[in-house]
Amino acid sequence: DVELVESGGGLVQPGGSLRLSCTTSGFIFGHYAMSWVRQAPGNGLEWVSGIDETGTITSYTHTLKDHFTISRDNAKNTVYLQMNTLKPEDTAVYYCAARRFPVVVDLPSEYDYWGQGTQVTVSS
């Protein structure tokens, strides 16, 4: 069975950092583009960042590219999201998602597999 399990969320003060991890199984991780998508309370899904199958090409929503860094370790079937200088508006459930093609797209509907999400709360 396909499984994506996020971890690393929690409560952090404004300006703080968190590192999210998403460990996967049940599919050939190295053949899939991976993305992080978030959903803030009362909002729809927002694509945050993506990485191609080799980890060579990364992309970000323009407001976050200076604060978030996506990476992957294909040997560990894991994708990461380093989040720095967090703001209250970054509060959301963060999901990792896998796309059956190696190219990242910024449309959540294009992703085939999803994790259950991890809550990130930025508050003083």
XYZ file of C-alpha atoms in Angstrom:
124
model
C 0.000 0.000 0.000
C 1.052 3.550 -0.700
C 1.836 5.536 2.391
C 3.071 9.081 2.983
C 3.668 10.083 6.580
C 4.464 13.665 7.510
C 6.173 14.659 10.715
C 7.893 17.640 12.277
C 4.977 19.986 12.723
C 4.166 21.752 15.960
C 3.851 25.077 17.706
C 6.554 27.644 17.025
C 6.933 31.336 17.773
C 7.018 33.905 14.977
C 10.485 34.036 13.481
C 11.178 30.436 14.398
C 11.962 27.437 12.248
C 10.645 23.955 11.661
C 11.720 21.083 9.451
C 8.997 18.886 8.068
C 9.660 15.361 6.849
C 7.560 13.083 4.688
C 8.538 9.437 4.605
C 6.993 7.346 1.869
C 6.507 3.728 0.910
C 4.588 1.633 -1.577
C 5.708 3.356 -4.776
C 8.950 4.075 -6.602
C 9.834 7.323 -4.879
C 12.606 8.208 -7.327
C 10.125 8.268 -10.210
C 7.829 10.856 -8.650
C 7.892 14.607 -8.281
C 7.075 15.642 -4.744
C 5.406 18.733 -3.383
C 4.303 20.311 -0.164
C 0.797 21.730 -0.077
C -0.817 23.523 2.837
C -4.307 24.360 3.975
C -4.906 27.206 6.385
C -8.088 27.326 8.455
C -11.032 28.251 6.266
C -8.942 28.236 3.087
C -8.430 25.882 0.197
C -5.296 23.957 -0.674
C -2.263 26.088 -1.456
C 0.720 24.628 -3.269
C 3.905 25.645 -1.429
C 6.922 23.991 -3.008
C 7.938 21.141 -5.263
C 10.985 19.134 -6.279
C 11.624 16.967 -9.311
C 12.411 13.280 -9.118
C 16.177 13.727 -8.904
C 16.166 16.669 -6.522
C 17.793 18.869 -9.125
C 14.945 21.263 -9.803
C 13.007 22.976 -7.055
C 10.223 25.513 -7.199
C 8.331 27.626 -4.697
C 5.341 29.846 -4.502
C 6.854 33.288 -4.912
C 6.060 34.593 -1.432
C 7.895 31.747 0.285
C 10.993 31.104 -1.802
C 13.276 33.071 0.515
C 12.057 31.339 3.656
C 11.385 27.691 2.720
C 13.719 25.062 1.281
C 12.593 21.747 -0.140
C 14.911 18.764 -0.495
C 14.700 15.014 -0.886
C 16.709 11.915 -0.112
C 15.832 9.201 -2.607
C 17.791 6.613 -0.631
C 15.460 7.229 2.300
C 12.276 7.781 0.255
C 11.838 11.036 2.118
C 11.148 14.646 1.214
C 11.792 17.580 3.532
C 10.653 21.156 3.941
C 12.864 23.492 5.944
C 10.809 26.478 7.043
C 12.553 29.546 8.425
C 11.351 32.935 9.630
C 7.890 31.576 10.178
C 4.947 33.942 10.392
C 1.458 33.516 11.861
C 0.079 33.357 8.326
C 2.117 30.180 7.780
C -0.200 28.410 10.214
C -1.771 25.510 8.338
C -1.889 21.781 7.908
C 1.009 20.831 5.668
C 0.640 17.877 3.321
C 3.189 16.141 1.177
C 2.007 14.912 -2.187
C 3.446 12.698 -4.924
C 2.927 13.091 -8.646
C 3.330 10.128 -10.994
C 5.382 12.227 -13.397
C 8.821 13.657 -12.658
C 7.868 17.280 -13.341
C 6.561 19.529 -10.585
C 3.319 21.391 -11.152
C 1.691 23.861 -8.794
C -1.793 22.370 -9.031
C -2.759 20.193 -6.073
C -5.256 18.343 -8.279
C -2.348 16.943 -10.316
C -0.979 14.903 -7.426
C -1.764 11.239 -7.031
C -0.826 10.354 -3.469
C -1.208 12.379 -0.302
C -0.213 12.141 3.297
C -2.488 12.848 6.248
C -0.841 16.160 7.028
C 1.007 17.710 9.932
C -0.172 20.795 11.799
C 2.071 23.842 11.917
C 1.004 26.632 14.252
C 2.938 29.892 14.412
C 1.943 31.893 17.436
C 3.421 33.768 20.358
